[in-house]
Amino acid sequence: MTWLRIGFVVVALAIVTLALLPFQLVALALDLKIRRHIPRLWHRAACRLLGIRIHVHGQLEKRRPVMLAANHASWKDILVLGAIADVTFIAKSEVASWPIFGPLAKLQKTIFVAREDKRKAGAQVTQIAERLTAGEIVVLFPEGTTSDGNRLLDIKSSLFGAAAAAVPHVPGNIVHVQPVAIAYTRVYGMAMGRYHRPIAAWPGDIELVPHLMGVLKAEAIDVEVSFGETIEFRAGDNRKLLSANVAAQIRRMLLACLRGRDYG
């Protein structure tokens, strides 16, 4: 039955992708606003097929421009956040060349950044600022890599440079930065301990194919998504203070969800 289910999920997801693909390609070519909404349909279908059940705490910031700063445990974080809202992701440039994930990221018009190439920094910041100004919800994973899902890694304050550089170009000269905690808490309806969380998390030293097979076999994974208190970031504000505030909120919400407590 497990292999039958895996086959069904793969075929069903392929059908959904092929059904939505023509509309997204046209929307991208004409830069229609619907290009922001179509990926959300795909992410919702993917989560349902994979058995990812999403539980939301708090509310997404309604003011614009807004940048979400979330902890990063797995590629599934993208499916989860993409199923909740029409979002745009910031990803390292290497992702563009990855099989499967690269083409999907391009179809969602992900912003690819070459962190080590300072010559491209200005153009990348301008692109992020333009997307924020247009009212898009931009998602940043400030850890810069994936964790094991049990803790928050050190946040790189330099990654908030995009928000700082965007401030002069956005309405009101304010970028609203909202911390988001993503916690994988249950598998098969049972509490997921720290040693079983790699079923959901995808640290860098785990190969993709075995991990993907484990997710497909799991059938039911519960994830808690907590939206924290929004921080108004203005010109002249300190990025390290912003980073510390974001880290403190994410860590508090993440640990509370992993321990099954009310973070409020």
Tab-separated table of C-alpha atoms in Angstrom:
chain	number	residue	atom	x	y	z
A	1	MET	CA	0.000	0.000	0.000
A	2	THR	CA	2.896	2.352	0.721
A	3	TRP	CA	4.206	2.164	-2.831
A	4	LEU	CA	0.705	2.553	-4.234
A	5	ARG	CA	0.283	5.706	-2.184
A	6	ILE	CA	3.653	7.078	-3.307
A	7	GLY	CA	2.712	6.394	-6.925
A	8	PHE	CA	-0.643	8.131	-6.474
A	9	VAL	CA	0.970	11.200	-4.888
A	10	VAL	CA	3.557	11.514	-7.658
A	11	VAL	CA	0.986	11.138	-10.445
A	12	ALA	CA	-1.539	13.472	-8.786
A	13	LEU	CA	1.085	16.160	-8.176
A	14	ALA	CA	2.241	15.873	-11.787
A	15	ILE	CA	-1.356	16.339	-12.983
A	16	VAL	CA	-1.838	19.420	-10.774
A	17	THR	CA	1.452	20.863	-12.011
A	18	LEU	CA	0.615	20.324	-15.680
A	19	ALA	CA	-2.875	21.777	-15.179
A	20	LEU	CA	-1.592	24.998	-13.600
A	21	LEU	CA	1.585	25.356	-15.662
A	22	PRO	CA	0.107	27.012	-18.797
A	23	PHE	CA	-1.703	29.648	-16.733
A	24	GLN	CA	1.423	30.442	-14.713
A	25	LEU	CA	3.618	30.683	-17.818
A	26	VAL	CA	1.212	33.162	-19.401
A	27	ALA	CA	0.930	35.139	-16.163
A	28	LEU	CA	4.719	35.318	-15.884
A	29	ALA	CA	5.144	36.352	-19.516
A	30	LEU	CA	2.605	39.169	-19.129
A	31	ASP	CA	3.560	39.910	-15.500
A	32	LEU	CA	-0.043	39.515	-14.374
A	33	LYS	CA	-0.870	39.655	-10.666
A	34	ILE	CA	-2.432	36.210	-10.882
A	35	ARG	CA	1.135	34.826	-11.030
A	36	ARG	CA	1.230	35.418	-7.254
A	37	HIS	CA	-1.958	33.425	-6.618
A	38	ILE	CA	-1.452	30.336	-8.803
A	39	PRO	CA	1.542	29.031	-6.788
A	40	ARG	CA	-0.615	29.104	-3.667
A	41	LEU	CA	-3.022	26.645	-5.281
A	42	TRP	CA	-0.111	24.358	-6.140
A	43	HIS	CA	1.357	24.553	-2.620
A	44	ARG	CA	-2.026	23.749	-1.064
A	45	ALA	CA	-2.460	20.745	-3.338
A	46	ALA	CA	1.091	19.560	-2.582
A	47	CYS	CA	0.563	19.820	1.174
A	48	ARG	CA	-2.723	17.942	0.978
A	49	LEU	CA	-1.227	15.173	-1.161
A	50	LEU	CA	1.834	14.817	1.061
A	51	GLY	CA	-0.319	14.751	4.188
A	52	ILE	CA	1.083	17.978	5.645
A	53	ARG	CA	-1.499	19.443	8.022
A	54	ILE	CA	-0.975	23.127	8.796
A	55	HIS	CA	-2.022	24.797	12.062
A	56	VAL	CA	-1.704	28.595	12.120
A	57	HIS	CA	-1.201	30.706	15.263
A	58	GLY	CA	-1.418	34.474	15.136
A	59	GLN	CA	-2.061	36.529	12.017
A	60	LEU	CA	-0.117	37.497	8.958
A	61	GLU	CA	0.745	41.208	8.945
A	62	LYS	CA	-1.758	43.104	6.793
A	63	ARG	CA	0.313	46.238	6.314
A	64	ARG	CA	2.626	46.537	3.349
A	65	PRO	CA	5.443	46.276	2.533
A	66	VAL	CA	6.103	43.202	4.670
A	67	MET	CA	9.027	40.807	4.900
A	68	LEU	CA	8.578	37.490	6.713
A	69	ALA	CA	11.651	36.186	8.558
A	70	ALA	CA	11.245	32.472	9.259
A	71	ASN	CA	13.321	29.636	10.651
A	72	HIS	CA	14.260	27.042	8.054
A	73	ALA	CA	14.148	23.299	8.703
A	74	SER	CA	13.161	21.834	5.348
A	75	TRP	CA	12.101	22.403	1.761
A	76	LYS	CA	8.617	21.747	3.142
A	77	ASP	CA	8.758	25.188	4.783
A	78	ILE	CA	8.274	26.594	1.290
A	79	LEU	CA	5.197	24.453	0.683
A	80	VAL	CA	3.750	25.412	4.063
A	81	LEU	CA	4.242	29.181	3.787
A	82	GLY	CA	3.235	29.093	0.133
A	83	ALA	CA	-0.029	27.385	1.090
A	84	ILE	CA	-0.822	30.044	3.713
A	85	ALA	CA	-0.237	33.184	1.649
A	86	ASP	CA	0.827	34.504	-1.743
A	87	VAL	CA	4.521	34.860	-0.994
A	88	THR	CA	7.803	35.383	-2.802
A	89	PHE	CA	10.943	33.675	-1.541
A	90	ILE	CA	14.539	34.849	-1.379
A	91	ALA	CA	16.873	31.951	-2.143
A	92	LYS	CA	20.574	31.498	-2.747
A	93	SER	CA	21.510	31.490	-6.431
A	94	GLU	CA	22.529	27.801	-6.347
A	95	VAL	CA	18.878	26.783	-5.915
A	96	ALA	CA	18.136	27.916	-9.479
A	97	SER	CA	20.185	25.013	-10.848
A	98	TRP	CA	18.767	22.315	-8.538
A	99	PRO	CA	16.659	19.596	-10.191
A	100	ILE	CA	12.903	19.873	-9.559
A	101	PHE	CA	13.252	22.674	-6.979
A	102	GLY	CA	15.005	25.050	-9.398
A	103	PRO	CA	12.300	25.062	-12.097
A	104	LEU	CA	9.539	25.264	-9.472
A	105	ALA	CA	11.284	28.215	-7.797
A	106	LYS	CA	11.572	30.027	-11.128
A	107	LEU	CA	7.885	29.467	-11.825
A	108	GLN	CA	7.101	31.225	-8.537
A	109	LYS	CA	9.449	34.052	-9.542
A	110	THR	CA	11.762	33.466	-6.595
A	111	ILE	CA	14.397	36.143	-5.987
A	112	PHE	CA	17.805	34.488	-6.361
A	113	VAL	CA	20.712	36.181	-4.601
A	114	ALA	CA	24.423	35.542	-5.021
A	115	ARG	CA	25.558	36.295	-1.479
A	116	GLU	CA	29.261	36.161	-2.276
A	117	ASP	CA	29.084	38.304	-5.417
A	118	LYS	CA	29.127	41.911	-4.236
A	119	ARG	CA	28.974	43.167	-7.821
A	120	LYS	CA	25.386	41.948	-8.098
A	121	ALA	CA	24.318	43.178	-4.660
A	122	GLY	CA	22.883	46.473	-5.895
A	123	ALA	CA	20.719	44.884	-8.578
A	124	GLN	CA	19.493	42.204	-6.169
A	125	VAL	CA	18.533	44.752	-3.523
A	126	THR	CA	16.729	46.820	-6.146
A	127	GLN	CA	14.765	43.747	-7.226
A	128	ILE	CA	13.734	42.974	-3.638
A	129	ALA	CA	12.753	46.602	-3.065
A	130	GLU	CA	10.653	46.607	-6.238
A	131	ARG	CA	8.821	43.458	-5.159
A	132	LEU	CA	8.173	44.882	-1.683
A	133	THR	CA	6.961	48.170	-3.165
A	134	ALA	CA	4.586	46.233	-5.423
A	135	GLY	CA	2.939	44.790	-2.312
A	136	GLU	CA	4.411	41.310	-2.531
A	137	ILE	CA	5.120	39.370	0.665
A	138	VAL	CA	8.817	38.543	0.616
A	139	VAL	CA	10.078	35.593	2.696
A	140	LEU	CA	13.615	35.504	4.080
A	141	PHE	CA	15.231	32.553	5.864
A	142	PRO	CA	17.855	34.476	7.898
A	143	GLU	CA	19.611	31.358	9.205
A	144	GLY	CA	20.996	30.968	5.706
A	145	THR	CA	20.658	27.164	5.794
A	146	THR	CA	18.402	24.406	7.124
A	147	SER	CA	18.459	23.125	10.708
A	148	ASP	CA	17.391	19.837	12.283
A	149	GLY	CA	14.064	21.405	13.276
A	150	ASN	CA	14.803	21.226	17.006
A	151	ARG	CA	16.381	24.640	17.387
A	152	LEU	CA	17.040	27.978	15.766
A	153	LEU	CA	20.499	28.415	14.251
A	154	ASP	CA	22.388	31.692	14.475
A	155	ILE	CA	20.673	34.381	12.441
A	156	LYS	CA	22.852	36.316	10.001
A	157	SER	CA	22.084	40.007	10.447
A	158	SER	CA	23.715	40.732	7.082
A	159	LEU	CA	20.792	39.044	5.343
A	160	PHE	CA	18.531	41.841	6.569
A	161	GLY	CA	20.517	44.209	4.361
A	162	ALA	CA	17.790	43.756	1.750
A	163	ALA	CA	15.219	45.232	4.131
A	164	ALA	CA	17.536	48.104	5.071
A	165	ALA	CA	18.293	48.911	1.452
A	166	ALA	CA	14.631	48.723	0.493
A	167	VAL	CA	13.496	51.259	3.116
A	168	PRO	CA	14.202	54.402	1.010
A	169	HIS	CA	12.286	52.951	-1.925
A	170	VAL	CA	9.060	51.793	-0.265
A	171	PRO	CA	5.961	53.788	0.758
A	172	GLY	CA	6.366	55.435	4.158
A	173	ASN	CA	10.046	54.419	4.250
A	174	ILE	CA	9.125	51.493	6.513
A	175	VAL	CA	9.557	47.767	5.941
A	176	HIS	CA	7.413	45.642	8.254
A	177	VAL	CA	9.445	42.612	9.338
A	178	GLN	CA	7.376	39.812	10.880
A	179	PRO	CA	9.058	36.833	12.603
A	180	VAL	CA	7.577	33.414	11.770
A	181	ALA	CA	8.253	30.116	13.541
A	182	ILE	CA	7.707	26.817	11.711
A	183	ALA	CA	7.594	23.756	13.988
A	184	TYR	CA	6.992	20.162	12.873
A	185	THR	CA	5.275	18.556	15.832
A	186	ARG	CA	3.483	15.312	14.965
A	187	VAL	CA	3.774	12.331	12.640
A	188	TYR	CA	0.906	9.815	12.275
A	189	GLY	CA	-0.850	11.974	14.893
A	190	MET	CA	1.756	11.178	17.550
A	191	ALA	CA	4.140	13.673	19.107
A	192	MET	CA	7.352	13.958	17.115
A	193	GLY	CA	10.377	13.804	19.436
A	194	ARG	CA	13.693	15.472	18.676
A	195	TYR	CA	15.149	12.210	17.341
A	196	HIS	CA	12.252	11.679	14.927
A	197	ARG	CA	12.053	15.265	13.689
A	198	PRO	CA	14.483	14.570	10.796
A	199	ILE	CA	11.484	12.853	9.171
A	200	ALA	CA	10.213	16.378	8.612
A	201	ALA	CA	13.402	18.436	8.776
A	202	TRP	CA	16.075	18.321	6.076
A	203	PRO	CA	19.513	19.233	7.452
A	204	GLY	CA	22.201	19.708	4.832
A	205	ASP	CA	23.910	16.349	5.447
A	206	ILE	CA	20.848	14.237	4.545
A	207	GLU	CA	20.445	13.155	0.920
A	208	LEU	CA	17.291	14.402	-0.788
A	209	VAL	CA	15.904	11.201	-2.324
A	210	PRO	CA	15.894	9.070	0.885
A	211	HIS	CA	14.477	12.039	2.790
A	212	LEU	CA	11.743	12.572	0.185
A	213	MET	CA	10.815	8.887	0.347
A	214	GLY	CA	10.563	9.159	4.133
A	215	VAL	CA	8.162	12.094	3.803
A	216	LEU	CA	6.013	10.218	1.302
A	217	LYS	CA	5.864	7.191	3.588
A	218	ALA	CA	4.991	9.288	6.654
A	219	GLU	CA	1.522	10.098	5.230
A	220	ALA	CA	0.614	12.597	7.973
A	221	ILE	CA	2.825	15.356	9.348
A	222	ASP	CA	1.528	18.223	11.500
A	223	VAL	CA	3.229	21.601	11.356
A	224	GLU	CA	2.600	24.634	13.561
A	225	VAL	CA	3.131	28.060	11.978
A	226	SER	CA	3.311	30.965	14.425
A	227	PHE	CA	3.246	34.609	13.332
A	228	GLY	CA	5.020	36.918	15.759
A	229	GLU	CA	4.889	40.625	16.530
A	230	THR	CA	5.774	42.800	13.543
A	231	ILE	CA	8.836	45.042	13.775
A	232	GLU	CA	8.826	48.371	11.931
A	233	PHE	CA	12.231	48.791	10.311
A	234	ARG	CA	13.147	52.355	9.301
A	235	ALA	CA	16.142	54.100	7.807
A	236	GLY	CA	18.997	54.250	10.300
A	237	ASP	CA	17.704	51.360	12.419
A	238	ASN	CA	20.293	48.824	13.501
A	239	ARG	CA	20.224	45.518	11.632
A	240	LYS	CA	21.805	43.664	14.556
A	241	LEU	CA	19.032	44.830	16.886
A	242	LEU	CA	16.463	43.766	14.290
A	243	SER	CA	18.201	40.395	13.999
A	244	ALA	CA	18.253	39.922	17.777
A	245	ASN	CA	14.559	40.797	18.098
A	246	VAL	CA	13.600	38.440	15.267
A	247	ALA	CA	15.727	35.631	16.715
A	248	ALA	CA	14.244	36.031	20.194
A	249	GLN	CA	10.676	35.871	18.893
A	250	ILE	CA	11.263	32.904	16.588
A	251	ARG	CA	13.114	30.960	19.300
A	252	ARG	CA	10.339	31.578	21.841
A	253	MET	CA	7.547	30.557	19.473
A	254	LEU	CA	9.456	27.565	18.110
A	255	LEU	CA	10.277	26.113	21.515
A	256	ALA	CA	6.739	26.696	22.772
A	257	CYS	CA	5.246	24.786	19.834
A	258	LEU	CA	7.777	21.956	20.112
A	259	ARG	CA	6.949	21.635	23.811
A	260	GLY	CA	3.208	21.904	23.221
A	261	ARG	CA	2.774	25.113	25.168
A	262	ASP	CA	0.905	28.330	24.473
A	263	TYR	CA	3.523	30.845	23.318
A	264	GLY	CA	1.127	33.748	23.833
